[in-house]
Short mmCIF file of C-alpha atoms and ligand atoms in Angstrom, two decimals:
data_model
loop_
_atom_site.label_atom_id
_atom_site.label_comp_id
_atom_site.label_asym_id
_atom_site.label_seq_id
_atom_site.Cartn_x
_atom_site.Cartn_y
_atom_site.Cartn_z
CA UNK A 10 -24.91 21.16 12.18
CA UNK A 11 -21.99 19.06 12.05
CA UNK A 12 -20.92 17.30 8.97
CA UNK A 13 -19.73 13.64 9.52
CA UNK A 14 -17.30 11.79 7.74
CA UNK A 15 -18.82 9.34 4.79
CA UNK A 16 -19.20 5.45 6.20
CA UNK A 17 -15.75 3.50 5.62
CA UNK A 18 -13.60 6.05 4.84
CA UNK A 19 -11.29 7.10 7.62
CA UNK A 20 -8.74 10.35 8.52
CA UNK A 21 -5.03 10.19 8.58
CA UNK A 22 -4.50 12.07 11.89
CA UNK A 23 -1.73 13.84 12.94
CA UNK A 24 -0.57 10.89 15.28
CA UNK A 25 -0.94 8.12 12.71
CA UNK A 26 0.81 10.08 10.22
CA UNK A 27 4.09 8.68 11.29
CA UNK A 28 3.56 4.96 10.76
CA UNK A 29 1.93 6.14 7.02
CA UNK A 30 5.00 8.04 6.41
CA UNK A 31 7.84 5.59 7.46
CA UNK A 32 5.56 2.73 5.26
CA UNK A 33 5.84 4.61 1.83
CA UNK A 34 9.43 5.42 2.75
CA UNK A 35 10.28 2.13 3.26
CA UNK A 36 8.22 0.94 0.29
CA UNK A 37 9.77 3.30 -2.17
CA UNK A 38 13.08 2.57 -1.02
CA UNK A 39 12.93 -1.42 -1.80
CA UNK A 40 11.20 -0.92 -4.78
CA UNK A 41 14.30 1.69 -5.99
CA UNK A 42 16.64 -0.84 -4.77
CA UNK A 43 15.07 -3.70 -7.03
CA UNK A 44 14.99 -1.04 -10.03
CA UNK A 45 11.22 0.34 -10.09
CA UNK A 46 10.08 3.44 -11.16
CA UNK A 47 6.76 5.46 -9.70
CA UNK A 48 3.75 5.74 -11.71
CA UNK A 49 0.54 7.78 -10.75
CA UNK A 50 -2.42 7.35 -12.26
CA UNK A 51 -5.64 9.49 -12.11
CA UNK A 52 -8.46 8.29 -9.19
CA UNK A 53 -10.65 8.41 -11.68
CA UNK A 54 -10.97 6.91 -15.16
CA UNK A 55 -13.34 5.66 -17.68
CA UNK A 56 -16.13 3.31 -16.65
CA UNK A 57 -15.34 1.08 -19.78
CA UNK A 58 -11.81 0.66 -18.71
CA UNK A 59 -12.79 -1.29 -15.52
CA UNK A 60 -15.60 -3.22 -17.39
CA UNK A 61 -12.96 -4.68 -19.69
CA UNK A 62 -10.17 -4.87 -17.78
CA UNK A 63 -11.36 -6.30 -14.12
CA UNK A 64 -14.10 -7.86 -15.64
CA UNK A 65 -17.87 -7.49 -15.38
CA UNK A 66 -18.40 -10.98 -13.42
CA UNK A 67 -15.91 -10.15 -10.57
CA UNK A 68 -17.63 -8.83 -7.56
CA UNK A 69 -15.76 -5.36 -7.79
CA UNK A 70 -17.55 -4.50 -11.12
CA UNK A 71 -20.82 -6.13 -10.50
CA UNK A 72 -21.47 -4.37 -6.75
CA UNK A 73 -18.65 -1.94 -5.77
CA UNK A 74 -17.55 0.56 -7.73
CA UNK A 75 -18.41 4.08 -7.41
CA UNK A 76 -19.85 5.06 -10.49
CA UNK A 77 -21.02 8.75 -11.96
CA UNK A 78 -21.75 10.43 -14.96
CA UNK A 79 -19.87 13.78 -14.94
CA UNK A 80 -21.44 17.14 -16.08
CA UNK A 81 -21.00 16.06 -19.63
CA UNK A 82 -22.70 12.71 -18.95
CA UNK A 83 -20.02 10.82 -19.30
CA UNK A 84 -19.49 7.48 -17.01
CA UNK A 85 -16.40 7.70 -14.61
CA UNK A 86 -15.30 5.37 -12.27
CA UNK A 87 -13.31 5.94 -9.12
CA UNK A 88 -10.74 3.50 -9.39
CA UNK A 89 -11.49 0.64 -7.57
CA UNK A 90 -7.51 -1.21 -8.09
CA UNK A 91 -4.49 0.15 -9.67
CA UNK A 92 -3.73 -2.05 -12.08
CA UNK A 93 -6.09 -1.46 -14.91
CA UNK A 94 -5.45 2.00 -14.75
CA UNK A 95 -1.02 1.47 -15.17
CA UNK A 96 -1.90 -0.47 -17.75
CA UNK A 97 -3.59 2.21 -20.19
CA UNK A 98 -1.10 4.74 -18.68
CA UNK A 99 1.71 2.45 -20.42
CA UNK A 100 -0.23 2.39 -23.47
CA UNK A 101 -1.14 5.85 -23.92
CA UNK A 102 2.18 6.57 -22.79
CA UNK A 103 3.85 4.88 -25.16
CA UNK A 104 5.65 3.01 -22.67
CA UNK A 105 5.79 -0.51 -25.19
CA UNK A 106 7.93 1.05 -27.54
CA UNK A 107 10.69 1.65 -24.34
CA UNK A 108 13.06 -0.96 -23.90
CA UNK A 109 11.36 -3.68 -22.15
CA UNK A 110 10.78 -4.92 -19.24
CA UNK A 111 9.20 -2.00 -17.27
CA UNK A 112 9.12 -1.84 -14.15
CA UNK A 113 6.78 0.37 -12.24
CA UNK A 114 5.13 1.11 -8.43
CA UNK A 115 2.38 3.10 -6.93
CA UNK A 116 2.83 4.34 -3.34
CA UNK A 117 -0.20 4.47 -0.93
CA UNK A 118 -2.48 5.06 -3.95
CA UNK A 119 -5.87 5.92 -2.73
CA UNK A 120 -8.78 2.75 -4.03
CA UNK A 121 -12.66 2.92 -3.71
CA UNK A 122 -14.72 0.42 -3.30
CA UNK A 123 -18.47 0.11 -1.92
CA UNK A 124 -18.47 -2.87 -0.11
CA UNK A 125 -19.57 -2.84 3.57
CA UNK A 126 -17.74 -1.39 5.46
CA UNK A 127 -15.82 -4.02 8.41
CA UNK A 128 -12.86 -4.25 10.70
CA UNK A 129 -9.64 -4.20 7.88
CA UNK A 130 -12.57 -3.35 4.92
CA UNK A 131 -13.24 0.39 3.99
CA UNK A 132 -14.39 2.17 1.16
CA UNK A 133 -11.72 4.18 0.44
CA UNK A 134 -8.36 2.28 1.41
CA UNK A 135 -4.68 2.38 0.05
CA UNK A 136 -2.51 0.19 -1.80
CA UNK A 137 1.31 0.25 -2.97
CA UNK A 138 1.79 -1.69 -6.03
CA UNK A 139 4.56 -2.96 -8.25
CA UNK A 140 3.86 -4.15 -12.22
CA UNK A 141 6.28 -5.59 -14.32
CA UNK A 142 5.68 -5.28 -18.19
CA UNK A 143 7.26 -6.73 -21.17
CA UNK A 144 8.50 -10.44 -19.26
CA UNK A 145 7.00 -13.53 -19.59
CA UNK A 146 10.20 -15.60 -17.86
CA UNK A 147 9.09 -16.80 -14.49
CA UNK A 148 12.01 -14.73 -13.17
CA UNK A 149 9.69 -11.69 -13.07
CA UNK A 150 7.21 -13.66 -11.16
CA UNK A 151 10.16 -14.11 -8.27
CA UNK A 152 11.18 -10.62 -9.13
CA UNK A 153 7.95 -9.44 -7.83
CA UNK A 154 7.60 -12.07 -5.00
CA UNK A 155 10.77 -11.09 -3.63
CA UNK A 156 10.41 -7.83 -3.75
CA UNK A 157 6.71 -8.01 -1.87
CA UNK A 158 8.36 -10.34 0.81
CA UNK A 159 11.56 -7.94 0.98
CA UNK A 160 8.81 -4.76 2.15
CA UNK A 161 6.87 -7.52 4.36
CA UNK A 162 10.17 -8.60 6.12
CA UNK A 163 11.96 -5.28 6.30
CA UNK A 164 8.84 -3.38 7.79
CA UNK A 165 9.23 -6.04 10.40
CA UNK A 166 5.93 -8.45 9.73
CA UNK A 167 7.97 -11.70 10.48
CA UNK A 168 4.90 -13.41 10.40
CA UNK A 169 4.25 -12.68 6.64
CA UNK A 170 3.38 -15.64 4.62
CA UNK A 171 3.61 -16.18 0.47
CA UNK A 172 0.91 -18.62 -0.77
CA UNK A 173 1.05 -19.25 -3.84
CA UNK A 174 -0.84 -21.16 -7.04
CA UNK A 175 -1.42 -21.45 -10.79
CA UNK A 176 -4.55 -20.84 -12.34
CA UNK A 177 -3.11 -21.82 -15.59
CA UNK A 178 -3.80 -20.00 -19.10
CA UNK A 179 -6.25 -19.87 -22.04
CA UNK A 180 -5.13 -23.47 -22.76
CA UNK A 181 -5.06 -25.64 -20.28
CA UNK A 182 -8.32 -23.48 -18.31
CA UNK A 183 -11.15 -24.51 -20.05
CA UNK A 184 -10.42 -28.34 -19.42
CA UNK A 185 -10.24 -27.68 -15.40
CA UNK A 186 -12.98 -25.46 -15.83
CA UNK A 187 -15.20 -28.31 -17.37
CA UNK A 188 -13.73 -30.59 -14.40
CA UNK A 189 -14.83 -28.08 -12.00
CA UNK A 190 -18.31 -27.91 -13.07
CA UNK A 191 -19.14 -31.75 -12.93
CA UNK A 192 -17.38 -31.79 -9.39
CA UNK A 193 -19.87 -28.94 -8.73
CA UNK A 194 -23.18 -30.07 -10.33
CA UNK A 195 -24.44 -32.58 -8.15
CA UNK A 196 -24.00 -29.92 -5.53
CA UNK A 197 -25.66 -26.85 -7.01
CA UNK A 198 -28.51 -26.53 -4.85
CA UNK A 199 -26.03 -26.51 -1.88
CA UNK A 200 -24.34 -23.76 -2.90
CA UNK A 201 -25.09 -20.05 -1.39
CA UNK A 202 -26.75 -17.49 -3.89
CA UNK A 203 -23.70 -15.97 -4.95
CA UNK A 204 -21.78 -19.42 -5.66
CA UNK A 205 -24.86 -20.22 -8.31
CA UNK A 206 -24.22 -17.17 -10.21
CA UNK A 207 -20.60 -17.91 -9.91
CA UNK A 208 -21.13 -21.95 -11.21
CA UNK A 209 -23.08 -19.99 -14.54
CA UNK A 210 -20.82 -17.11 -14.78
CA UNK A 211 -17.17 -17.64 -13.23
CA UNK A 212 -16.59 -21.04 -11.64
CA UNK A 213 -13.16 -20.73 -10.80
CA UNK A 214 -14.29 -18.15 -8.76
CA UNK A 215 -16.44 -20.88 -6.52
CA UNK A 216 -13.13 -21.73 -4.44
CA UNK A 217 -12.97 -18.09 -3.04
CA UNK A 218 -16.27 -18.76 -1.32
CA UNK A 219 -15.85 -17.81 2.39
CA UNK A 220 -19.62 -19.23 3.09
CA UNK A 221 -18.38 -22.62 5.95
CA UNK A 222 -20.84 -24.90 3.62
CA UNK A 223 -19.15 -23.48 0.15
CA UNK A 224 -15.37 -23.56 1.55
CA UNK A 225 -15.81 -27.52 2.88
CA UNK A 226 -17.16 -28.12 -0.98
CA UNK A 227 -14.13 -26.20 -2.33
CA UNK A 228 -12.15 -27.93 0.08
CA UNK A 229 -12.72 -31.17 -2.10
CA UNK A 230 -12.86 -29.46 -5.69
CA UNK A 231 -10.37 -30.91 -8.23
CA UNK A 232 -7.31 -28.70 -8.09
CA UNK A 233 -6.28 -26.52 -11.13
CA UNK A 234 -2.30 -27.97 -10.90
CA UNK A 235 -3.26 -31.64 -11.82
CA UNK A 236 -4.87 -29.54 -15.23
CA UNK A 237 -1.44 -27.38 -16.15
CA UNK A 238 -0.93 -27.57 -19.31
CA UNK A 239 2.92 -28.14 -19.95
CA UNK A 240 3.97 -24.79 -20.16
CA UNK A 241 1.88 -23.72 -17.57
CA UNK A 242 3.65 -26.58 -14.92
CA UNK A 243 6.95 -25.87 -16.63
CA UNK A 244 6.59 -21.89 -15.64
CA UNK A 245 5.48 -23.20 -11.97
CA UNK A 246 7.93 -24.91 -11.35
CA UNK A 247 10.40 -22.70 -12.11
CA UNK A 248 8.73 -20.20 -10.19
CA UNK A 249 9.03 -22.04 -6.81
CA UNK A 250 12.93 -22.83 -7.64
CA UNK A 251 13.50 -19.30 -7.95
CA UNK A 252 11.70 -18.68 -4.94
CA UNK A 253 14.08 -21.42 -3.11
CA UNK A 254 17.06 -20.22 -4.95
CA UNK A 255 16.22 -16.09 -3.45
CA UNK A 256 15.13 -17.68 -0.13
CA UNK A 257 11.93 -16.48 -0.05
CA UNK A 258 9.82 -18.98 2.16
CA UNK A 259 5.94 -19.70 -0.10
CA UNK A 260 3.32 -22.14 0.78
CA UNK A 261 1.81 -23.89 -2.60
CA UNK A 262 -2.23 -23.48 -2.48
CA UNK A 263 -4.47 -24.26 -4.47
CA UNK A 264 -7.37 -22.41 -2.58
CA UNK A 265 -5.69 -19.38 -3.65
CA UNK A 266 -7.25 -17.93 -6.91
CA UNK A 267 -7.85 -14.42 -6.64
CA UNK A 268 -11.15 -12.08 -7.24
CA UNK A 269 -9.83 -10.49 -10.50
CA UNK A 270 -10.94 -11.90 -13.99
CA UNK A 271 -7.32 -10.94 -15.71
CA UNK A 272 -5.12 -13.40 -13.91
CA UNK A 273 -3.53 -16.19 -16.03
CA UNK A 274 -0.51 -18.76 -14.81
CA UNK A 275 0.92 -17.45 -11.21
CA UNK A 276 -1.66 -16.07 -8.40
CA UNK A 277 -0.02 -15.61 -4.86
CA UNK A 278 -1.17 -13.41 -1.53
CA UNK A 279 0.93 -12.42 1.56
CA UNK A 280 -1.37 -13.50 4.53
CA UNK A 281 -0.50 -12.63 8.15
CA UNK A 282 -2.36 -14.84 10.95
CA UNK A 283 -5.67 -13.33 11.21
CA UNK A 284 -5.50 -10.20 9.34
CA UNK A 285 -6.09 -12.55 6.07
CA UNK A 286 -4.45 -11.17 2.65
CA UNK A 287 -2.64 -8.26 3.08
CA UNK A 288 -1.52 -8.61 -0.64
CA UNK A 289 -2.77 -10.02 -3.67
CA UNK A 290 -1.46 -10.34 -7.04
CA UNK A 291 -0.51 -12.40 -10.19
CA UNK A 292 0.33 -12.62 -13.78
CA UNK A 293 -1.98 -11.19 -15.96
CA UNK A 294 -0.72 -11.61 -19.66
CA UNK A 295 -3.90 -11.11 -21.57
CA UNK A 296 -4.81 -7.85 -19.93
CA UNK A 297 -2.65 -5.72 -22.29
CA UNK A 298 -4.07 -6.60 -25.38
CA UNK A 299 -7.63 -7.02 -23.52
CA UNK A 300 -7.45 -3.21 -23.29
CA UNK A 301 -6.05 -2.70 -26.88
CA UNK A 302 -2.65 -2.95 -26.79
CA UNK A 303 -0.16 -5.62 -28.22
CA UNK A 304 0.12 -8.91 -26.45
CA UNK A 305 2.57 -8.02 -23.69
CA UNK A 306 2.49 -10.48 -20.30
CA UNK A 307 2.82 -8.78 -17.30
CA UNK A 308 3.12 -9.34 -13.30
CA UNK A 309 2.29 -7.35 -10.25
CA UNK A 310 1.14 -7.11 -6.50
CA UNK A 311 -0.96 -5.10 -4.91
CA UNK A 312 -0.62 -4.07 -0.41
CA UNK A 313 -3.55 -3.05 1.22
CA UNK A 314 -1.52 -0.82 3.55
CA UNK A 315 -4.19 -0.01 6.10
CA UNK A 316 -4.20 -3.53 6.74
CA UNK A 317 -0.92 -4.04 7.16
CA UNK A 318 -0.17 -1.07 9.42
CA UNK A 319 -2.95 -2.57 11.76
CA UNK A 320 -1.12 -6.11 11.28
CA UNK A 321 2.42 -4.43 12.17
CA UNK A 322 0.58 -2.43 14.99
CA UNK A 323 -0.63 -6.25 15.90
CA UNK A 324 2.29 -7.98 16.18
CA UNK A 325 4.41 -4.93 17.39
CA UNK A 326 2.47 -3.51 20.25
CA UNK A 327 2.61 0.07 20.83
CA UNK A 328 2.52 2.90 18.02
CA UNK A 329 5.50 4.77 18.64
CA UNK A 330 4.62 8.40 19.17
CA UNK A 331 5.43 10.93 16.17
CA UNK A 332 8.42 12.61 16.09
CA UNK A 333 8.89 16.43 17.47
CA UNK A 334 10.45 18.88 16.17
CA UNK A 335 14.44 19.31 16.61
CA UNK A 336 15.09 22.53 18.30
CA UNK A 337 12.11 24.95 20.19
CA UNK A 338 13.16 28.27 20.48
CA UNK A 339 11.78 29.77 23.55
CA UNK A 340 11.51 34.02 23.08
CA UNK A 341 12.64 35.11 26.65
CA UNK A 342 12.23 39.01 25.96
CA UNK A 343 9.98 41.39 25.27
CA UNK A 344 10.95 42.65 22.17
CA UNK A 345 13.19 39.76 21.00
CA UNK A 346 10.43 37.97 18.35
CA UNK A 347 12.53 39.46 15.55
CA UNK A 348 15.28 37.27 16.87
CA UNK A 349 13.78 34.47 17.60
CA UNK A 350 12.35 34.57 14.41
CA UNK A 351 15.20 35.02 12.67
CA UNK A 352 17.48 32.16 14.47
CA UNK A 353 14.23 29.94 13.89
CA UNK A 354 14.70 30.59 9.96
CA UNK A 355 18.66 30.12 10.01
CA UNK A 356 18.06 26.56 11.53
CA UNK A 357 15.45 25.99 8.85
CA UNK A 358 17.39 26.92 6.45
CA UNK A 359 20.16 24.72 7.28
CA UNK A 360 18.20 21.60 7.12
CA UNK A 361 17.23 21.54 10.74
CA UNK A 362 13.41 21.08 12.30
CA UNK A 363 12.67 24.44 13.95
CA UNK A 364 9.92 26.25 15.68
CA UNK A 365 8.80 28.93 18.01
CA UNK A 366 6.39 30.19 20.03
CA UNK A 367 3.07 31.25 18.12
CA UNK A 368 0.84 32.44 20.85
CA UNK A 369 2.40 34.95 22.45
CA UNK A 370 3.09 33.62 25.78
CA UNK A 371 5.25 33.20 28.71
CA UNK A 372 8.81 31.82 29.12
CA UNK A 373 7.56 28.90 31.34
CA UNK A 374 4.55 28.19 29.06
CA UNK A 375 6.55 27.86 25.97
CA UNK A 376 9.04 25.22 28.12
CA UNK A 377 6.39 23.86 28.81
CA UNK A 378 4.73 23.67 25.17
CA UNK A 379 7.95 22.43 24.04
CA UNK A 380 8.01 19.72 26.31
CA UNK A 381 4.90 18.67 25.72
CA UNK A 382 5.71 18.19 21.48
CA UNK A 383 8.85 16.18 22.63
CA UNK A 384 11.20 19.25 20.86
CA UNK A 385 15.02 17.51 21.17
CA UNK A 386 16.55 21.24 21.95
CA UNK A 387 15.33 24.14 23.46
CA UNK A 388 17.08 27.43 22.62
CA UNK A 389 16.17 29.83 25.42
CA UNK A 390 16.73 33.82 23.74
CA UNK A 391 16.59 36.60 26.35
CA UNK A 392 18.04 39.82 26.95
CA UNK A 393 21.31 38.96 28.09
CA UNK A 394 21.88 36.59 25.70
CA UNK A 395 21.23 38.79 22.97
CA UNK A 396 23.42 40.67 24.33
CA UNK A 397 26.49 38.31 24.99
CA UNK A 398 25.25 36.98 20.96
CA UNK A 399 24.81 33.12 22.77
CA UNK A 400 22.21 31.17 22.87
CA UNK A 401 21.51 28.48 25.88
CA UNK A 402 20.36 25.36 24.97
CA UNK A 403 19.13 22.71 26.85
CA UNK A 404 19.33 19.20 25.39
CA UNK A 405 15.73 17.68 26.68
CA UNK A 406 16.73 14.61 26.87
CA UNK A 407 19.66 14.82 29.29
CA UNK A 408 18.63 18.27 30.89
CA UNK A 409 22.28 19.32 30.35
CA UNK A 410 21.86 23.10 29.29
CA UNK A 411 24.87 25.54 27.70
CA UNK A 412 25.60 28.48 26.49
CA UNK A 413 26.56 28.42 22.24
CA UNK A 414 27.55 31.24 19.76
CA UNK A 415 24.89 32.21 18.29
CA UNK A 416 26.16 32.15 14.77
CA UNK A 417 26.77 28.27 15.81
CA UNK A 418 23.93 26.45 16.50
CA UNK A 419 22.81 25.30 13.59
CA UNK A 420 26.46 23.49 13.49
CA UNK A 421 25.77 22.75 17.15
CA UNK A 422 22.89 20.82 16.51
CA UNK A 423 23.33 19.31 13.92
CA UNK A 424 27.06 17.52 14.70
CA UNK A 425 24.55 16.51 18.30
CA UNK A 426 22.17 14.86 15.76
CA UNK A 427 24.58 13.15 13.08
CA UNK A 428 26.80 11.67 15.74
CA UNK A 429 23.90 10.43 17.59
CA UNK A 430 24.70 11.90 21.10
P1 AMP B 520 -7.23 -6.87 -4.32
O1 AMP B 520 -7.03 -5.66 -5.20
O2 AMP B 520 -8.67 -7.17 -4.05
O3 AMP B 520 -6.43 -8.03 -4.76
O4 AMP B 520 -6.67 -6.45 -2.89
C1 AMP B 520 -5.30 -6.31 -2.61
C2 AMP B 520 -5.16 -5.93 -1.16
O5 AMP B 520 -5.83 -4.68 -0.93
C3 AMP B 520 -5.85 -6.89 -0.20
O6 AMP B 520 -5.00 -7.94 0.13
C4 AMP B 520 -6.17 -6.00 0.99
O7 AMP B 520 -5.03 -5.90 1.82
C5 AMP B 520 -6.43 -4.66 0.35
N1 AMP B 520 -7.87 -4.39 0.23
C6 AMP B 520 -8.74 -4.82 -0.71
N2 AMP B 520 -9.98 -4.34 -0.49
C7 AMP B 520 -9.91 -3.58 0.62
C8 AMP B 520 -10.85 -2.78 1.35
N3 AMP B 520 -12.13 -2.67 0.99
N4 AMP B 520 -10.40 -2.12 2.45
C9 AMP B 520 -9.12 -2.20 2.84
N5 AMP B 520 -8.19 -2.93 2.19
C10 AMP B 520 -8.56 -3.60 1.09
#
């Protein structure tokens, strides 16, 4: 019997690999150039850390994370976002006592969630993140902001749009929050199921509502920025200067106020036409010391990248094929594997993308293999070359073919490939 895959998770084949792989490059390079540092955390962690730090009235903790007690009965949870989990890592890491700010990412950092499974929504999906520890100054807000729109820009989403709000802090919250709830009352028995538990439990969470009848009620709600307490509006504005001032284009939104219980002050998503939020994230300044640490504010982002490599596929058409592999060398002799074996490791050796002929067969077979995996050179080794100590290569692309010393190809090829001929 054949064993299926488990619903919403997916495979990274061979031919998707590419897009993955030039993604995380291109995400580990910006967040080097703006002065980030990797983190990994473990996939799975302790239960409690999730309860406390997402919160046990969001949606992920109430109905979506996969929970198990291990063989000692103890309750792990696969982790169902990354930042909880960076945050005990700097804490059990010691990481407060470092100079400060630090500045960490996560590449392609594998997230579960049980939710049901849809176009864009899996179980097990990916996210790169970027936290920022130890700054309160709305300059790390833009820091981060940038840095998300730098990735969104440079992996060519042009569409890409920052929108971006305040949900305030401890202060100046529970006054909106008491507005929000006499805007709501009259309306309770309107509201879906889930937007009841939400007016008992988490009303700031009733303007998330995708329900038509719930969204044309939030549509009306009071908005948190008439509420901002005067540091709150101070840090806002600010924000949205340095935004102007780094040229990073952000639409202010007040719908925008994010899933997670930690958020306090800035909240802000990248959304692309209709692929919805490809990244969500905020300040979260309470979380630290929520999870046992000193008060230390903080900032970060999170990309769901399977979303946004179906958004880039989107808006840039075809998936370019993966690459092959530099040189094929063909064995034209019986007798001459040794060889071809052992020019195949001298190009490996020196850096360049090499491979032969695995199955034994014929010289018009293996052109033809190499064809087919789009191999840039073919070395062809027979008999006579051997014997002259050349090897002819054929450059695929321009069918031009020549005879090299064969203690010079790896020079050969690679002088073809730096100077772009
Ligand atoms: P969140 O951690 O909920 O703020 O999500 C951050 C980003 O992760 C979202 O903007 C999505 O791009 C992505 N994401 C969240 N949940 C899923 C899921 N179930 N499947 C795929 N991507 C997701």
């Amino acid at each position: 019997m054949k064993v299926a895959r488990p619903r919403g998770v997916d495979d990274l084949l061979p031919d998707a690999a590419g897009a993955w792989q030039r993604l995380d490059m291109l995400a580990r390079s910006v967040c080097h150039r703006f002065g980030f540092h990797e983190i990994r955390t473990p996939v799975f962690e302790h239960t409690d850390l999730f309860l406390r730090g997402v919160g046990e009235d969001t949606d992920i903790v109430a109905k979506e994370m996969y929970t198990f007690p291990d063989r000692a009965g103890r309750s792990l949870t696969l982790r169902p976002e990354g930042t909880a989990g960076v945050v005990r890592a700097y804490l059990e890491g010691g990481l407060q006592a470092a100079p400060q700010p630090i500045k960490l990412f996560y590449a392609s950092a594998p997230m579960f969630r049980y939710d049901r499974p849809a176009v864009g929504r899996y179980r097990q999906f990916h996210q790169t993140g970027v936290e920022v520890f130890g700054a309160a100054s709305p300059a790390a807000d833009a820091e981060v902001i940038t840095l998300a729109h730098a990735l969104f820009a440079e992996a060519g989403l042009t569409q890409a749009e920052v929108r971006l709000n305040s949900v305030g802090c401890p202060t100046c919250r529970p006054r909106y929050r008491e507005r929000l709830l006499a805007y709501y009352r009259p309306h309770i028995d309107n509201l879906c199921a889930d937007c009841r538990v939400r007016y008992e439990r988490n009303p700031l969470r009733l303007l998330d509502c995708k329900v038509p009848s719930c969204a044309r009620l939030a549509a009306g709600a009071p908005t948190v920025s008439e509420y901002l307490c005067e540091g709150c509006a101070a840090h806002f504005a600010t924000l949205r200067e340095l935004l102007s001032t780094a040229d990073v284009p952000f639409t202010a939104d007040p719908g925008i106020v994010r899933g997670l219980d930690y958020y306090t002050r800035t909240v802000f998503e990248v959304v692309s036409g209709d692929a919805g939020a490809l990244c969500g994230g905020g300040r979260y300044d309470g979380l630290v010391e929520t999870l046992g640490g000193p008060s230390v504010p903080a900032v970060g982002f999170a990309i769901g990248i399977e979303r946004l490599l179906d958004a880039l596929a989107r808006a840039g058409g075809r998936a370019e094929p993966g690459e092959g592999p530099c040189v094929f060398v063909v064995c034209a002799g019986e007798g001459l594997l040794a060889d071809t074996l052992r020019l195949t490791s001298r190009l490996r050796a020196a850096g360049v993308s090499a491979e032969f002929d695995l199955l034994g067969r014929g010289v018009r077979a293996q052109m033809k293999h190499a064809d087919r995996i789009r191999a840039r050179f073919v070395m062809v080794l027979g008999e006579e070359e051997a014997e002259r100590r050349v090897v002819a290569i054929r450059d695929m692309r321009t069918g031009v073919q020549e005879d090299v010393a064969a203690d010079a190809v790896a020079e050969w090829v690679k002088e073809r490939v730096s100077s772009g001929v």
